[in-house]
Coordinates of C-alpha atoms in Angstrom, one line a residue:
M1072 CA 0.0 0.0 0.0
L1073 CA 2.8 2.4 0.8
A1074 CA 4.5 1.6 -2.4
L1075 CA 1.3 2.3 -4.4
V1076 CA 0.8 5.6 -2.6
T1077 CA 4.4 6.6 -3.3
V1078 CA 4.0 5.8 -7.0
M1079 CA 0.8 7.7 -7.2
L1080 CA 2.3 10.8 -5.5
I1081 CA 5.2 10.8 -8.0
F1082 CA 3.3 10.4 -11.2
G1083 CA -0.2 11.6 -10.3
F1084 CA 0.0 14.4 -7.8
P1085 CA -0.8 17.8 -9.3
E1086 CA 1.6 20.7 -9.2
T1087 CA -0.1 22.6 -6.4
K1088 CA 2.9 25.0 -6.1
W1089 CA 2.6 26.1 -9.7
H1090 CA 1.6 29.8 -9.9
R1091 CA 0.0 30.2 -13.3
L1092 CA -0.6 33.7 -14.6
D1093 CA -4.2 34.8 -14.8
Q1094 CA -5.6 34.8 -18.3
N1095 CA -7.1 38.3 -17.8
K1096 CA -3.7 39.6 -16.9
L1097 CA -2.3 38.2 -20.1
D1098 CA -5.1 39.5 -22.3
E1099 CA -5.4 43.0 -20.8
G1100 CA -1.9 43.6 -19.8
G1101 CA -2.6 43.9 -16.1
P1102 CA -4.4 42.4 -13.2
P1103 CA -8.2 42.2 -13.5
T1104 CA -10.2 44.9 -11.7
A1105 CA -13.7 45.1 -10.4
A1106 CA -14.6 47.5 -13.2
S1107 CA -13.5 45.0 -15.8
Y1108 CA -15.7 42.3 -14.4
V1109 CA -18.7 44.6 -14.3
E1110 CA -18.0 45.7 -17.9
K1111 CA -17.8 42.0 -19.0
F1112 CA -21.1 41.3 -17.2
R1113 CA -22.8 44.2 -19.0
I1114 CA -21.5 43.1 -22.4
H1115 CA -22.7 39.5 -21.7
N1116 CA -26.2 40.6 -20.9
N1117 CA -26.7 43.5 -23.4
G1118 CA -24.3 42.7 -26.2
S1119 CA -22.5 46.1 -25.7
S1120 CA -21.5 48.4 -22.9
G1121 CA -24.4 50.1 -21.2
D1122 CA -26.5 50.0 -18.1
L1123 CA -26.4 46.9 -16.0
N1124 CA -29.4 44.7 -16.8
T1125 CA -30.6 43.3 -13.5
D1126 CA -33.5 41.4 -15.1
S1127 CA -31.3 38.9 -16.9
N1128 CA -30.9 35.4 -15.7
P1129 CA -27.6 35.0 -13.8
E1130 CA -27.6 31.3 -14.5
D1131 CA -26.7 32.1 -18.1
L1132 CA -23.2 32.9 -16.9
A1133 CA -22.6 29.3 -15.8
H1134 CA -23.6 27.8 -19.1
S1135 CA -20.3 28.4 -20.9
S1136 CA -18.2 25.4 -21.6
T1137 CA -15.1 24.6 -19.5
E1138 CA -12.9 24.9 -22.7
S1139 CA -14.0 28.5 -23.3
R1140 CA -13.2 29.5 -19.7
D1141 CA -9.9 27.6 -19.4
H1142 CA -7.5 28.4 -22.2
Y1143 CA -5.0 25.8 -21.0
L1144 CA -7.3 22.8 -21.0
G1145 CA -6.2 20.1 -23.5
K1146 CA -3.1 22.0 -24.5
G1147 CA -0.6 20.9 -21.9
Y1148 CA 1.8 18.0 -21.9
P1149 CA 4.3 16.5 -19.4
S1150 CA 7.8 18.1 -19.5
K1151 CA 11.1 16.6 -18.7
S1152 CA 11.3 18.8 -15.5
Q1153 CA 8.1 17.1 -14.3
L1154 CA 9.2 13.5 -14.9
F1155 CA 12.9 13.7 -14.1
G1156 CA 13.4 16.6 -11.7
F1157 CA 13.6 16.1 -8.0
Y1158 CA 12.0 19.4 -7.2
Q1159 CA 10.2 22.3 -9.0
P1160 CA 12.2 25.5 -9.6
N1161 CA 11.4 28.1 -6.9
P1162 CA 12.6 31.7 -7.1
H1163 CA 12.9 31.8 -3.3
P1164 CA 13.6 28.3 -2.1
F1165 CA 15.1 29.1 1.3
K1166 CA 12.2 31.5 2.1
S1167 CA 9.7 28.8 1.2
I1168 CA 11.5 26.3 3.5
L1169 CA 11.7 28.7 6.4
L1170 CA 8.0 29.6 6.0
D1171 CA 7.0 25.9 5.9
V1172 CA 9.0 25.4 9.1
W1173 CA 7.9 28.5 10.9
I1174 CA 4.1 28.7 10.1
P1175 CA 3.1 25.5 11.9
W1176 CA 4.8 26.8 15.1
K1177 CA 3.2 30.2 14.7
L1178 CA -0.3 28.6 14.3
F1179 CA 0.0 27.3 17.9
A1180 CA -0.7 30.8 19.0
F1181 CA -4.1 30.7 17.4
P1182 CA -6.8 29.3 19.7
I1183 CA -8.8 27.6 17.0
V1184 CA -5.7 25.6 15.8
E1185 CA -4.8 24.9 19.4
F1186 CA -8.3 23.6 20.1
A1187 CA -8.3 21.3 17.1
A1188 CA -4.8 20.0 18.0
F1189 CA -5.7 19.1 21.5
V1190 CA -9.1 17.5 20.5
V1191 CA -7.2 15.3 18.0
S1192 CA -4.6 14.6 20.6
W1193 CA -7.0 13.6 23.3
S1194 CA -9.2 11.6 21.0
C1195 CA -6.2 9.6 19.7
S1196 CA -4.9 9.2 23.2
S1197 CA -8.1 7.6 24.3
F1198 CA -7.7 5.0 21.6
L1199 CA -4.0 4.7 22.4
T1200 CA -4.9 3.7 26.0
L1201 CA -6.6 0.6 24.6
N1202 CA -3.6 -0.3 22.4
L1203 CA -1.2 0.0 25.4
T1204 CA -3.3 -2.0 27.9
Q1205 CA -5.1 -4.7 25.9
S1206 CA -2.3 -7.2 25.9
E1207 CA -1.6 -6.8 29.6
V1208 CA -5.3 -7.2 30.5
F1209 CA -6.4 -9.9 28.1
A1210 CA -3.4 -12.1 28.4
H1211 CA -4.0 -12.8 32.1
S1212 CA -6.8 -14.3 34.1
P1213 CA -9.7 -14.6 33.6
Y1214 CA -9.3 -14.1 29.8
E1215 CA -6.1 -15.9 29.1
F1216 CA -6.2 -14.8 25.4
S1217 CA -3.4 -15.8 23.0
P1218 CA -1.6 -13.0 21.1
V1219 CA -3.8 -13.7 18.1
A1220 CA -7.0 -13.5 20.1
V1221 CA -5.9 -10.2 21.7
G1222 CA -5.4 -8.8 18.2
F1223 CA -8.8 -9.9 17.1
T1224 CA -10.3 -7.5 19.7
N1225 CA -9.2 -4.7 17.4
F1226 CA -11.9 -5.7 14.9
A1227 CA -14.4 -3.9 17.3
V1228 CA -12.3 -0.8 16.8
L1229 CA -12.4 -1.2 13.1
V1230 CA -16.2 -1.6 13.1
G1231 CA -16.5 1.6 15.2
A1232 CA -14.1 3.5 12.9
V1233 CA -16.3 2.6 9.9
I1234 CA -19.4 3.8 11.7
G1235 CA -17.6 7.1 12.7
L1236 CA -16.4 7.7 9.1
A1237 CA -19.8 7.0 7.7
T1238 CA -21.7 9.3 10.0
A1239 CA -19.4 12.1 11.0
G1240 CA -19.3 13.8 7.6
P1241 CA -23.0 13.7 6.8
L1242 CA -24.0 14.7 10.3
S1243 CA -21.5 17.6 10.4
D1244 CA -22.6 18.8 6.9
W1245 CA -26.3 18.6 7.8
I1246 CA -26.0 20.5 11.1
S1247 CA -23.8 23.1 9.4
M1248 CA -26.4 23.5 6.6
Q1249 CA -29.3 23.9 9.1
L1250 CA -27.5 26.5 11.1
T1251 CA -26.5 28.3 7.8
I1252 CA -30.2 28.5 6.8
R1253 CA -31.1 29.9 10.3
N1254 CA -28.3 32.4 9.9
G1255 CA -29.7 33.9 6.7
G1256 CA -27.4 31.9 4.3
V1257 CA -24.2 32.9 6.0
R1258 CA -22.0 29.9 6.9
E1259 CA -19.5 30.1 9.8
P1260 CA -16.8 27.5 10.6
E1261 CA -18.2 27.2 14.2
M1262 CA -21.4 25.7 12.8
R1263 CA -19.7 22.3 12.6
L1264 CA -18.9 22.2 16.3
P1265 CA -22.3 21.0 17.6
S1266 CA -21.8 17.8 15.6
M1267 CA -19.1 16.9 18.1
I1268 CA -21.6 16.4 21.0
P1269 CA -22.8 12.9 20.2
Y1270 CA -19.2 11.7 19.6
V1271 CA -18.0 13.2 22.8
L1272 CA -20.7 11.4 24.7
I1273 CA -19.7 8.2 22.8
M1274 CA -16.1 8.7 23.8
M1275 CA -17.1 9.1 27.5
L1276 CA -19.2 6.0 27.4
G1277 CA -16.4 4.0 25.8
N1278 CA -13.9 5.2 28.4
F1279 CA -16.3 4.3 31.3
V1280 CA -17.1 0.8 29.8
V1281 CA -13.4 -0.1 29.3
A1282 CA -12.3 1.3 32.7
F1283 CA -15.0 -0.6 34.7
G1284 CA -14.6 -3.6 32.4
Y1285 CA -10.9 -3.8 33.2
E1286 CA -11.6 -3.3 36.9
H1287 CA -14.4 -5.9 37.3
R1288 CA -13.2 -8.3 34.6
W1289 CA -16.3 -8.0 32.4
S1290 CA -16.6 -10.4 29.5
W1291 CA -18.0 -9.3 26.1
K1292 CA -19.1 -5.8 27.4
I1293 CA -15.6 -4.5 27.0
I1294 CA -15.9 -4.8 23.2
I1295 CA -18.6 -2.1 23.4
G1296 CA -16.0 0.3 24.8
Y1297 CA -13.6 -0.7 22.0
T1298 CA -16.3 0.1 19.4
C1299 CA -17.0 3.4 21.0
A1300 CA -13.3 4.2 20.8
G1301 CA -13.3 3.5 17.1
I1302 CA -16.3 5.7 16.5
Q1303 CA -14.9 8.7 18.3
V1304 CA -11.3 8.4 16.9
A1305 CA -12.7 8.5 13.4
A1306 CA -15.2 11.3 14.0
L1307 CA -13.8 13.9 16.4
P1308 CA -10.4 14.5 14.6
A1309 CA -12.2 14.9 11.3
I1310 CA -14.7 17.4 12.6
T1311 CA -12.2 19.6 14.5
S1312 CA -9.6 19.6 11.8
T1313 CA -12.2 20.6 9.2
Y1314 CA -13.3 23.4 11.6
A1315 CA -9.7 24.7 11.8
V1316 CA -9.2 24.4 8.0
D1317 CA -12.5 26.3 7.4
S1318 CA -11.2 29.1 9.6
Y1319 CA -7.7 29.4 8.0
K1320 CA -7.9 27.9 4.5
P1321 CA -4.7 29.5 3.1
V1322 CA -2.6 27.5 5.7
S1323 CA -4.5 24.2 5.6
G1324 CA -1.3 22.2 5.1
S1325 CA 0.5 23.9 8.0
I1326 CA -2.5 23.3 10.2
F1327 CA -2.3 19.6 9.8
V1328 CA 1.5 19.7 10.5
A1329 CA 0.8 21.6 13.8
I1330 CA -2.0 19.1 14.7
T1331 CA 0.3 16.2 14.0
V1332 CA 3.2 17.5 16.0
N1333 CA 0.9 18.2 19.0
K1334 CA -0.7 14.8 18.7
N1335 CA 2.6 12.9 18.5
V1336 CA 4.2 14.8 21.4
W1337 CA 1.1 14.3 23.6
G1338 CA 0.9 10.6 22.6
Y1339 CA 4.6 10.0 23.4
G1340 CA 4.1 11.4 26.9
F1341 CA 0.9 9.6 27.4
S1342 CA 2.5 6.3 26.4
K1343 CA 5.3 6.8 29.0
F1344 CA 2.7 7.5 31.7
I1345 CA 0.6 4.4 30.9
T1346 CA 3.5 2.0 30.5
P1347 CA 6.4 3.4 32.5

């Protein structure tokens, strides 16, 4: 799987760092202005310059073909620099490297990113607790599980993760849409946060079930806690990271770097605390 992903990244990943000149800038000799867009809108509706026709159907603007709007479509071809170069030319490579290193650390000063980072860290640490304790618990009396049987308990986590992945996105989108409608059509990133409530409750339920199950040596009931852990670890990080990205879209990549660093540092300390 890792080899397949590596090959796909090398040959199929788009050049997201490529800064293509705007076609309006090439045609008009300068950057497009608001006045130029208004003039184009007038010509489109009236056939010539004049007063803005507010009675025209705005949907007509979306009926133009993609080829007419994108002058580069169908005209490009792979170049040698794409296939055989180790990196794309950059006029300021050291500045780009420094920004990529500095921005994730700077984002820790933003409360929204910090909130998302710790929610992801705590959600993953809840699941990490099961990974660190399952062998110690299930290998002894009264369970006496073999290593293979201990591993099979993770299928409950897998089932929970599938449930979390299948429900978190649609639920978050539906709640955000309903709040957008109530807000007069204006969407805010915070509108996704209420969708965390059921998954936080599921996380708490799973933690209690596993804790009391370990303490009182429950039988099959512990698997319910494992399933709850899978549900929340798939849902909560997705919702909170989407909230952070919706808030700061230009630095979405750096946000995930900051979240990952925080999660890994927290997880490392958590693992040392659980298994000294």
